[in-house]
PDB file of C-alpha atoms and ligand atoms in Angstrom:
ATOM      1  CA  UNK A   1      32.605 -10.177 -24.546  1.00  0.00           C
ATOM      2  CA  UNK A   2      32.750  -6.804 -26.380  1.00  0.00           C
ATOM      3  CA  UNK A   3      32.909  -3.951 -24.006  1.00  0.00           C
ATOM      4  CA  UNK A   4      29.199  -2.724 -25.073  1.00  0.00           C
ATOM      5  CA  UNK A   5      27.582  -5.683 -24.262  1.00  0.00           C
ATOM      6  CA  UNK A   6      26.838  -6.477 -28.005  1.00  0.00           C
ATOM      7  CA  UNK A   7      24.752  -3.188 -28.575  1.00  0.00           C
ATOM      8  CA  UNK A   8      26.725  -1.927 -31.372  1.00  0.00           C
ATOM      9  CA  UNK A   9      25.871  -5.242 -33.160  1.00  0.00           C
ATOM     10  CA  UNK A  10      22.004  -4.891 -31.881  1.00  0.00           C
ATOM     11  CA  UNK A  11      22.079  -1.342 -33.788  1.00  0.00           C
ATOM     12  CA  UNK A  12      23.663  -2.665 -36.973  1.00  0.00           C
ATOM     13  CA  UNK A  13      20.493  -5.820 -36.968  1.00  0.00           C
ATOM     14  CA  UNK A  14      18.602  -3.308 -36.018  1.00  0.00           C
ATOM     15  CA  UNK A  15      19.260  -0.936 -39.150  1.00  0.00           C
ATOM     16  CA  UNK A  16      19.842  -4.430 -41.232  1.00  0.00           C
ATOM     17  CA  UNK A  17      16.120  -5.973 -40.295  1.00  0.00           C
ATOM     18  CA  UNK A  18      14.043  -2.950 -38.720  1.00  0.00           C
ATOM     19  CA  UNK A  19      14.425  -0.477 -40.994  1.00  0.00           C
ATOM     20  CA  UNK A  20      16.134  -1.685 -44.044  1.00  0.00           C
ATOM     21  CA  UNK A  21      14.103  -4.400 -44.451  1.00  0.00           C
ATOM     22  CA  UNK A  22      11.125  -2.399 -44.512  1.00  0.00           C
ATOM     23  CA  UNK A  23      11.843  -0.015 -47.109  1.00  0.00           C
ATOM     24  CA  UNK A  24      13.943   3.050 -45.246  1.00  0.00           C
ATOM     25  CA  UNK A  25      16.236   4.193 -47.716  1.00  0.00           C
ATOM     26  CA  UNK A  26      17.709   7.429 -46.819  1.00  0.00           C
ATOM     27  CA  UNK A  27      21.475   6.839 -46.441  1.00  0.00           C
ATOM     28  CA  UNK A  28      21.293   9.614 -43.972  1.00  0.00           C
ATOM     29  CA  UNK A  29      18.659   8.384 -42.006  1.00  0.00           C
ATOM     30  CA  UNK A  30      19.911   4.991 -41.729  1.00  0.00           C
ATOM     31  CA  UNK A  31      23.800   6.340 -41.173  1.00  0.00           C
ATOM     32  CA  UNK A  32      22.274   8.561 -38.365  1.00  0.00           C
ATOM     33  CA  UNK A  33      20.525   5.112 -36.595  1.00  0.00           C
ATOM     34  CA  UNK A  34      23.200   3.199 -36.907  1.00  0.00           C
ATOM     35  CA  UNK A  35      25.692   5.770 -34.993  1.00  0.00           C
ATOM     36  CA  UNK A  36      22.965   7.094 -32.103  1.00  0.00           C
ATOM     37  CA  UNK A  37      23.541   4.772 -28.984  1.00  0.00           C
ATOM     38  CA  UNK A  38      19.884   3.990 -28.094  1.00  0.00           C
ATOM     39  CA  UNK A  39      20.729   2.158 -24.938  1.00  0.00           C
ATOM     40  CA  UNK A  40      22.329   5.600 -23.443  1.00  0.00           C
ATOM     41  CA  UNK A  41      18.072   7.298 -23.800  1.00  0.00           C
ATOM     42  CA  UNK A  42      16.258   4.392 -22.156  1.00  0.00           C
ATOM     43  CA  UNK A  43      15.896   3.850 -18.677  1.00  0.00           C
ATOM     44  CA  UNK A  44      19.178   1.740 -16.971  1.00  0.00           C
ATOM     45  CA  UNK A  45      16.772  -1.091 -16.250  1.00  0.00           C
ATOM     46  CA  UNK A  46      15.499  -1.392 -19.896  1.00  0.00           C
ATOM     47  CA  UNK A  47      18.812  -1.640 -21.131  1.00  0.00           C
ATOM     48  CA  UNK A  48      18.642  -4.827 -22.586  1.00  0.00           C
ATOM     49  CA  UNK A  49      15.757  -4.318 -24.703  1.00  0.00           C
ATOM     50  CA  UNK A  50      16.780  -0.612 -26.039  1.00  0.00           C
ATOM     51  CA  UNK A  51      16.797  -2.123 -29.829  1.00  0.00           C
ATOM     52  CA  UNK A  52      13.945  -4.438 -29.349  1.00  0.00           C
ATOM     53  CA  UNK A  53      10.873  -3.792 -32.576  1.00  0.00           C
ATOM     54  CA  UNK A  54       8.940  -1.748 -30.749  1.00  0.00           C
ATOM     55  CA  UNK A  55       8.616   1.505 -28.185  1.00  0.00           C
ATOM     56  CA  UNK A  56       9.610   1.455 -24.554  1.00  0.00           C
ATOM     57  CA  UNK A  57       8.379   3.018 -21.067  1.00  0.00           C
ATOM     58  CA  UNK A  58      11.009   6.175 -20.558  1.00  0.00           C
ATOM     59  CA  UNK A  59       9.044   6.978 -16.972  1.00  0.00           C
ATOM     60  CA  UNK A  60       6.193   9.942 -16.363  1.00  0.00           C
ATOM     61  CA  UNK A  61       3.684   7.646 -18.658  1.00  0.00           C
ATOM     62  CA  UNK A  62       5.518   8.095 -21.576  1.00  0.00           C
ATOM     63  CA  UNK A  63       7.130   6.050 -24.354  1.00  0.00           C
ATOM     64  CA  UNK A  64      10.548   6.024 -26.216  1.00  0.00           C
ATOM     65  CA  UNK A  65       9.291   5.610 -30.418  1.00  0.00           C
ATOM     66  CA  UNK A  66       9.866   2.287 -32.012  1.00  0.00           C
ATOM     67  CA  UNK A  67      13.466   2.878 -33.890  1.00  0.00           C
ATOM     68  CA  UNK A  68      11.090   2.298 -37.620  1.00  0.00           C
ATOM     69  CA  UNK A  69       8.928   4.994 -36.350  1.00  0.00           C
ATOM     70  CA  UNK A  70      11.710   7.298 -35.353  1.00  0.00           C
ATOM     71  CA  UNK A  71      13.477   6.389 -39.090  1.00  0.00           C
ATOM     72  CA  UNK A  72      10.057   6.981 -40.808  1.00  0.00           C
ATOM     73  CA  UNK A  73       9.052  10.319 -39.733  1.00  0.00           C
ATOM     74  CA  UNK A  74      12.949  11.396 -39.954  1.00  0.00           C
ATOM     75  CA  UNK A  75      12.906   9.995 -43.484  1.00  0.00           C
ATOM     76  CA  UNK A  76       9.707  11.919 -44.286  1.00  0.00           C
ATOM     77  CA  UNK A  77      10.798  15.295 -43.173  1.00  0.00           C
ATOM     78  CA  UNK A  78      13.166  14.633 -46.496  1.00  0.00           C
ATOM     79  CA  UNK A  79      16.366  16.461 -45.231  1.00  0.00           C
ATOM     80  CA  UNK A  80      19.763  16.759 -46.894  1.00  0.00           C
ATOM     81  CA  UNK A  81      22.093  17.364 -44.263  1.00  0.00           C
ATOM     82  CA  UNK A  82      22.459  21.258 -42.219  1.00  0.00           C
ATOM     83  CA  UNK A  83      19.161  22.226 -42.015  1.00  0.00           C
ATOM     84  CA  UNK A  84      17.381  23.796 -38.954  1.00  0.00           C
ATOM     85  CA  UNK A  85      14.669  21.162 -37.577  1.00  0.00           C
ATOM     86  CA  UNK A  86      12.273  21.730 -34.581  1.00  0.00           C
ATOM     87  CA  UNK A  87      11.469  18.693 -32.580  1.00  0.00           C
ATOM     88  CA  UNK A  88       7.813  18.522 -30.646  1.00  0.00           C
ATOM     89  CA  UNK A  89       7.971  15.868 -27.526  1.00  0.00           C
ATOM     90  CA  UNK A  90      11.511  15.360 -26.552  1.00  0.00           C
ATOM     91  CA  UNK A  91      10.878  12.026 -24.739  1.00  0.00           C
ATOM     92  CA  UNK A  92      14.071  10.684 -23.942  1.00  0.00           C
ATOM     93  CA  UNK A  93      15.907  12.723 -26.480  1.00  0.00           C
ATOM     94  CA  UNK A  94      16.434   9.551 -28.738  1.00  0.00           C
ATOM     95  CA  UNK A  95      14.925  11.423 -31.858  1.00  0.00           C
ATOM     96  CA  UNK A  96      16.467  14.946 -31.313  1.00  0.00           C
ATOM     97  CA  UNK A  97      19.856  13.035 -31.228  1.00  0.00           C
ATOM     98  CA  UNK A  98      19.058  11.172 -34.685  1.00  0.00           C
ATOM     99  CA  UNK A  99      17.939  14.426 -36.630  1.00  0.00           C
ATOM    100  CA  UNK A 100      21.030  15.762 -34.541  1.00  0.00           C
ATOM    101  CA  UNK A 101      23.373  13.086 -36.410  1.00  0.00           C
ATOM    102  CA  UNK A 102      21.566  15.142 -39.520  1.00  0.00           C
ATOM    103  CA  UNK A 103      20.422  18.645 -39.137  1.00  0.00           C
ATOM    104  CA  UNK A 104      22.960  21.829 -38.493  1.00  0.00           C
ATOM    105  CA  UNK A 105      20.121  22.176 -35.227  1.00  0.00           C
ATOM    106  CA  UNK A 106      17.524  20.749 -33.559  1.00  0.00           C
ATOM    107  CA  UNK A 107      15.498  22.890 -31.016  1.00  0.00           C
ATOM    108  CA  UNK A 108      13.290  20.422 -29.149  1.00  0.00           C
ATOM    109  CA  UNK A 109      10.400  21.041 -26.516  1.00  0.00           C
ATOM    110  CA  UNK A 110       8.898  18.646 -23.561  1.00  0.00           C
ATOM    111  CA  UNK A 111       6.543  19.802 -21.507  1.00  0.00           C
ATOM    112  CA  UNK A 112       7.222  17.304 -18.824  1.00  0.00           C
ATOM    113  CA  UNK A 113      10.194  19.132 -17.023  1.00  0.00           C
ATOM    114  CA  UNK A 114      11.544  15.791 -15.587  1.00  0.00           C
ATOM    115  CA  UNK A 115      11.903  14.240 -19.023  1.00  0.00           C
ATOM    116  CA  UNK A 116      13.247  17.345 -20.380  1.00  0.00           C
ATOM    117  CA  UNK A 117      16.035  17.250 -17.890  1.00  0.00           C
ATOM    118  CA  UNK A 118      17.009  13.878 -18.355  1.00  0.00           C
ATOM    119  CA  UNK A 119      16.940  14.113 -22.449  1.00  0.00           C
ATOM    120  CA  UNK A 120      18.970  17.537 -22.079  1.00  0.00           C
ATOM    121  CA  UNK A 121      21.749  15.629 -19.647  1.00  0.00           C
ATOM    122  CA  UNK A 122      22.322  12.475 -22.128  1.00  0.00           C
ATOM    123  CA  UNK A 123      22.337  14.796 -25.206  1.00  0.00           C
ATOM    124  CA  UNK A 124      25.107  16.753 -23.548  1.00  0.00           C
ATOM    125  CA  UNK A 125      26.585  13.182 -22.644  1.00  0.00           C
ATOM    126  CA  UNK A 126      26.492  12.117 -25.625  1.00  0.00           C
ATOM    127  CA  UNK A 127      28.326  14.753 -27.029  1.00  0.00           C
ATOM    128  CA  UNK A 128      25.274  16.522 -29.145  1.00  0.00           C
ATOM    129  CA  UNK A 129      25.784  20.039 -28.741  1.00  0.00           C
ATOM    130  CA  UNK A 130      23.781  21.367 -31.912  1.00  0.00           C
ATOM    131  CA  UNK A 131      20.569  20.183 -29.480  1.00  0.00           C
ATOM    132  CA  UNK A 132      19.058  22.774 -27.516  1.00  0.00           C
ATOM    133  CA  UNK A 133      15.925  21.081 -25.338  1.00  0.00           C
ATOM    134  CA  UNK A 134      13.351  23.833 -23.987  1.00  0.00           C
ATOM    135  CA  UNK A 135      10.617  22.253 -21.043  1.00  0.00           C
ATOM    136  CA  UNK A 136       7.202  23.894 -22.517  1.00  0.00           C
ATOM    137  CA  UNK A 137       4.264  23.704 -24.652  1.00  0.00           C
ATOM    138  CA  UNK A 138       5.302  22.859 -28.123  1.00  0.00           C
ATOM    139  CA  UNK A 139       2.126  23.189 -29.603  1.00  0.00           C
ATOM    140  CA  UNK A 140       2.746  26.752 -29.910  1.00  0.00           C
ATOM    141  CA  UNK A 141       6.467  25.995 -31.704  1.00  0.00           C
ATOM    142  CA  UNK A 142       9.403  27.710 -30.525  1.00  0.00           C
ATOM    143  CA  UNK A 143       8.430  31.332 -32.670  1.00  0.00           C
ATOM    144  CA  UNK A 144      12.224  32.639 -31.883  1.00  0.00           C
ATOM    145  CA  UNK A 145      13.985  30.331 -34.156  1.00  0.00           C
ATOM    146  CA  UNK A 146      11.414  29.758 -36.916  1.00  0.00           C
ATOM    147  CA  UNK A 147      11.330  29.089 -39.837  1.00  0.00           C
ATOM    148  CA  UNK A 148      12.111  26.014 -39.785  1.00  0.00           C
ATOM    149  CA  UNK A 149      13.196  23.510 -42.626  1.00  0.00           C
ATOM    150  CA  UNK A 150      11.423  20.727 -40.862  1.00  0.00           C
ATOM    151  CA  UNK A 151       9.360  19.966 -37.753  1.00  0.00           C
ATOM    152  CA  UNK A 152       8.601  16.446 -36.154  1.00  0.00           C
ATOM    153  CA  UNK A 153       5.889  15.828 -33.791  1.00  0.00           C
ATOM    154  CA  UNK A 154       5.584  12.475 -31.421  1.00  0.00           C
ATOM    155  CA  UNK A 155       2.719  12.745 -30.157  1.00  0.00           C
ATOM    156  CA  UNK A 156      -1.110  12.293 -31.415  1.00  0.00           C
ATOM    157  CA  UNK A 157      -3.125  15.515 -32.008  1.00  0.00           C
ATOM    158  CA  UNK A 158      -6.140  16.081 -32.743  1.00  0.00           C
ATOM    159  CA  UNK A 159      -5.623  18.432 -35.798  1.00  0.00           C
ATOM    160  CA  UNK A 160      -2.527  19.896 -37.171  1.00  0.00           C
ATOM    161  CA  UNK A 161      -1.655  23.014 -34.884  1.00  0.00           C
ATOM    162  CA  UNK A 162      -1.635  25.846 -37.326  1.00  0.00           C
ATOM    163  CA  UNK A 163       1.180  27.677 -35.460  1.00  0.00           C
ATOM    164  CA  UNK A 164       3.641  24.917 -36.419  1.00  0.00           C
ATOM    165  CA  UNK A 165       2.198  25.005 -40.041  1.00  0.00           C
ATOM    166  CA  UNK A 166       3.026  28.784 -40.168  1.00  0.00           C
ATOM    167  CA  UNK A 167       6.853  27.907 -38.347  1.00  0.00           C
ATOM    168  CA  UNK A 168       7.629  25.896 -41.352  1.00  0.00           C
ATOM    169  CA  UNK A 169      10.353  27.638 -44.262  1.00  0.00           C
ATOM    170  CA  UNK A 170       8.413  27.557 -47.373  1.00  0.00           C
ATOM    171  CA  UNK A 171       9.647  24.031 -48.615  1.00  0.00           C
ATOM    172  CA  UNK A 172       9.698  22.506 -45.558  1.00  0.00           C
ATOM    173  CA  UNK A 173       7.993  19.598 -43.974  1.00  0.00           C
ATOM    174  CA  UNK A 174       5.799  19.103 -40.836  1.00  0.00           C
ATOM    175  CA  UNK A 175       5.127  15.504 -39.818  1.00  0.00           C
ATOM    176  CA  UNK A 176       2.707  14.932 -37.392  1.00  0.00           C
ATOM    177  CA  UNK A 177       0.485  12.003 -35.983  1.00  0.00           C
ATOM    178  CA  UNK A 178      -3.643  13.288 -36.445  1.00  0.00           C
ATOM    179  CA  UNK A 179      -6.457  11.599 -34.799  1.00  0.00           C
ATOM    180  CA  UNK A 180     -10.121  12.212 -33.967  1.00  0.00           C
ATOM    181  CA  UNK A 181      -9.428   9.725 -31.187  1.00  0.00           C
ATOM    182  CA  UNK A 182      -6.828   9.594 -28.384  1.00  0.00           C
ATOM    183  CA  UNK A 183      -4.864   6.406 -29.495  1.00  0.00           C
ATOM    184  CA  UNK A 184      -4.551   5.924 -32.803  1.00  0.00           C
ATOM    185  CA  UNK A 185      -3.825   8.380 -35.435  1.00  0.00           C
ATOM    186  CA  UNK A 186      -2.579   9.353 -38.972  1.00  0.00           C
ATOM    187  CA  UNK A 187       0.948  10.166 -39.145  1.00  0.00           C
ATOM    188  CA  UNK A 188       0.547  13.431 -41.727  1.00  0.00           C
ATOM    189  CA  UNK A 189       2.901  15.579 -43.822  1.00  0.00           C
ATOM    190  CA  UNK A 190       2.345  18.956 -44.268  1.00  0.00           C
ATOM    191  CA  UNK A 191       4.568  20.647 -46.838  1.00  0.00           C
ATOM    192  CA  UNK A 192       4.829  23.920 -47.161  1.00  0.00           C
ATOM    193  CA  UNK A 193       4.449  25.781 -51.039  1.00  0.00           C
ATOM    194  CA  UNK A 194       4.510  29.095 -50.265  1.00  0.00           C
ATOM    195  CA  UNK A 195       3.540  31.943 -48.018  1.00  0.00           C
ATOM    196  CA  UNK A 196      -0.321  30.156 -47.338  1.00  0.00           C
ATOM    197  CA  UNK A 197      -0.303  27.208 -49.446  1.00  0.00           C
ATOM    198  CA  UNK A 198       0.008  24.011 -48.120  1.00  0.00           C
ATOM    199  CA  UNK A 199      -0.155  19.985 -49.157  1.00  0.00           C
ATOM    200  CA  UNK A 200      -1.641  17.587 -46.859  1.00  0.00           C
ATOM    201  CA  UNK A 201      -0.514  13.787 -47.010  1.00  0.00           C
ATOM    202  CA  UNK A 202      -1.370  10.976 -45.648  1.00  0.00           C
ATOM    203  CA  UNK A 203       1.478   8.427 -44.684  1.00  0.00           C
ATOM    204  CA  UNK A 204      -0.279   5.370 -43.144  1.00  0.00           C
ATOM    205  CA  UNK A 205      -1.417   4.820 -39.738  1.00  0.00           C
ATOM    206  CA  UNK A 206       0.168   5.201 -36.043  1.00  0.00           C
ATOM    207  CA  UNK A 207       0.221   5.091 -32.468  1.00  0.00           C
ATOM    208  CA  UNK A 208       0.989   7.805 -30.430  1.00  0.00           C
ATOM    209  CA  UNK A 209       0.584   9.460 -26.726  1.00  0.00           C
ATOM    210  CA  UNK A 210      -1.359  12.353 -26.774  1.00  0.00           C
ATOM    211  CA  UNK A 211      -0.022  16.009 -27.695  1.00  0.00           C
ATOM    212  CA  UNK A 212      -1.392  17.666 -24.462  1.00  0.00           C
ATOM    213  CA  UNK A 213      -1.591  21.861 -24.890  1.00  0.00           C
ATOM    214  CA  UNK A 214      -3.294  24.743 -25.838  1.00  0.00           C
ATOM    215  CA  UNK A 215      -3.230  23.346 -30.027  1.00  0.00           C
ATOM    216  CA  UNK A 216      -3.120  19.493 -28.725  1.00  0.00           C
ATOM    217  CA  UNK A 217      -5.822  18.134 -26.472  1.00  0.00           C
ATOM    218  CA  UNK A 218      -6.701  19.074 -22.957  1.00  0.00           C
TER     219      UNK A 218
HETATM  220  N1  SAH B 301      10.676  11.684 -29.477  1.00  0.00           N
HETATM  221  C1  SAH B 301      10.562  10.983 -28.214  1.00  0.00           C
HETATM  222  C2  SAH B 301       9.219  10.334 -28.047  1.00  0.00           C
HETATM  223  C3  SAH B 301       8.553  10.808 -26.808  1.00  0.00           C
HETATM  224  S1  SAH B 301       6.848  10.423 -26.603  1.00  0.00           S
HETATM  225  C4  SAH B 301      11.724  10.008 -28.058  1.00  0.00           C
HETATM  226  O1  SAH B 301      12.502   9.847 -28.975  1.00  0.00           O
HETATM  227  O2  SAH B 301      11.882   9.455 -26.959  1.00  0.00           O
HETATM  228  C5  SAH B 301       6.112  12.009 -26.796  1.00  0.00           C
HETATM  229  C6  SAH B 301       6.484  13.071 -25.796  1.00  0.00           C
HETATM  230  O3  SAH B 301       5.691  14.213 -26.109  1.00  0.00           O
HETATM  231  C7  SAH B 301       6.195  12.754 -24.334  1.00  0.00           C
HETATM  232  O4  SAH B 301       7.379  12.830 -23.598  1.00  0.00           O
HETATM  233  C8  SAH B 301       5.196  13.850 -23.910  1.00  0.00           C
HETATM  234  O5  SAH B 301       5.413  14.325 -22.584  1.00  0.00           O
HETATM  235  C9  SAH B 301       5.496  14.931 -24.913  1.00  0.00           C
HETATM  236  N2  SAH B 301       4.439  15.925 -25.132  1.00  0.00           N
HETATM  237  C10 SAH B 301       3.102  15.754 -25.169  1.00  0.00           C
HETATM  238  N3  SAH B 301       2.493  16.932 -25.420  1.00  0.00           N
HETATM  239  C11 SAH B 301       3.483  17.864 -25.562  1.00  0.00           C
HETATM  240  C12 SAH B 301       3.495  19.270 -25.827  1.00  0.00           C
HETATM  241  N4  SAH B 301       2.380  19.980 -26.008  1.00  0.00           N
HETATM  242  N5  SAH B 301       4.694  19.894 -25.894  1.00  0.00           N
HETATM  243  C13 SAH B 301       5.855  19.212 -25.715  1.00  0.00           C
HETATM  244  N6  SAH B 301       5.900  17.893 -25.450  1.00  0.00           N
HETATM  245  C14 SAH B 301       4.729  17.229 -25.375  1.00  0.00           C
END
């Protein structure tokens, strides 16, 4: 048997029927999925399922995305290669290490120090060093490196935080699961068109774990 237990295969179906399939088209998005090893960000024992259709428990009550999820909000941020991204809810670092593949940098923020540890260590691993993980609230953005050409968030809030708004480079895109409710949401794109003008869209709707902070819920 091949020495990765058939994983690099899983990752090219995965790209074929996952995301493909379903209408991602970026070649950078899909170029970037096919090379990140998604086994390496789940838990040991969930090894075998790391490219199953759906998300996965990553420990602390939290959930590694679906891989279409993670390709659909990279796809919306609409990068071209070398930007500077900012990353809200590190999780298991899966998604900083696919906008990694693309963006010049990443700066990404957890605010469950555990999980922040862990995603930091396998990023290293893994040989990402344009990924710089910070344990804190992201809701307030990471003001020292702004602006920013795009910013992700993975986790439901319950309106768009205006201090990420205000982090974005004029241009740039915010993407960001919105819900009156705790579970199900509205992933969102903000773009911004200049200094205070900004277009809202919609982009279909999502499941999330709450965005806990002082611009997320309680
Ligand atoms: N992108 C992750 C998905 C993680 S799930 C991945 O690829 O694995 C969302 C994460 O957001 C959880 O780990 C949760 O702890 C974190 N989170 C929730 N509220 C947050 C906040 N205000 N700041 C930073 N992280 C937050």
């Amino acid at each position: 048997m091949n020495r990765d237990n058939g994983f690099e295969s899983q990752r090219a179906s995965m790209v074929d029927y996952q995301l493909r399939a379903r209408g991602i088209e970026s070649p950078l998005v899909l170029d970037a999925m096919g090379r990140v090893a998604r086994e390496h960000f789940v838990p040991k024992r969930m090894r075998e399922c790391a490219y199953d259709d759906g998300p996965l428990p990553i420990g602390a009550g939290q959930t590694i995305s679906q891989p279409y999820i993670v390709a659909l909000m990279t796809e919306a941020l609409d990068l071209e290669g070398g930007e500077k991204v900012l990353d809200i809810g590190t999780g298991s670092g899966y998604a900083a290490a696919v906008l990694g593949c693309i963006a010049g940098a990443v700066f990404s923020i957890e605010r469950i120090r555990e999980l922040a540890d862990r995603a930091a260590g396998v990023l290293a691993a893994e040989g990402f060093d344009n990924v710089e993980v910070l344990c804190g609230d992201g809701t307030m953005g990471w003001p020292e490196h702004q602006p920013y050409d795009g910013i992700i968030v993975a986790a439901g809030a319950p309106a768009v935080p205006d201090s990420l708004k205000h982090q974005l480079a004029i241009g740039g895109h915010l993407v960001i699961p919105v819900g009156s409710e705790y579970s199900v949401q509205s992933l969102i794109r903000v773009t911004r068109l200049a200094e205070d003008e900004f277009r809202t869209e919609d982009l279909g709707s999502v499941r999330f774990v709450p965005l806990l902070g002082e611009q997320g819920w309680s």
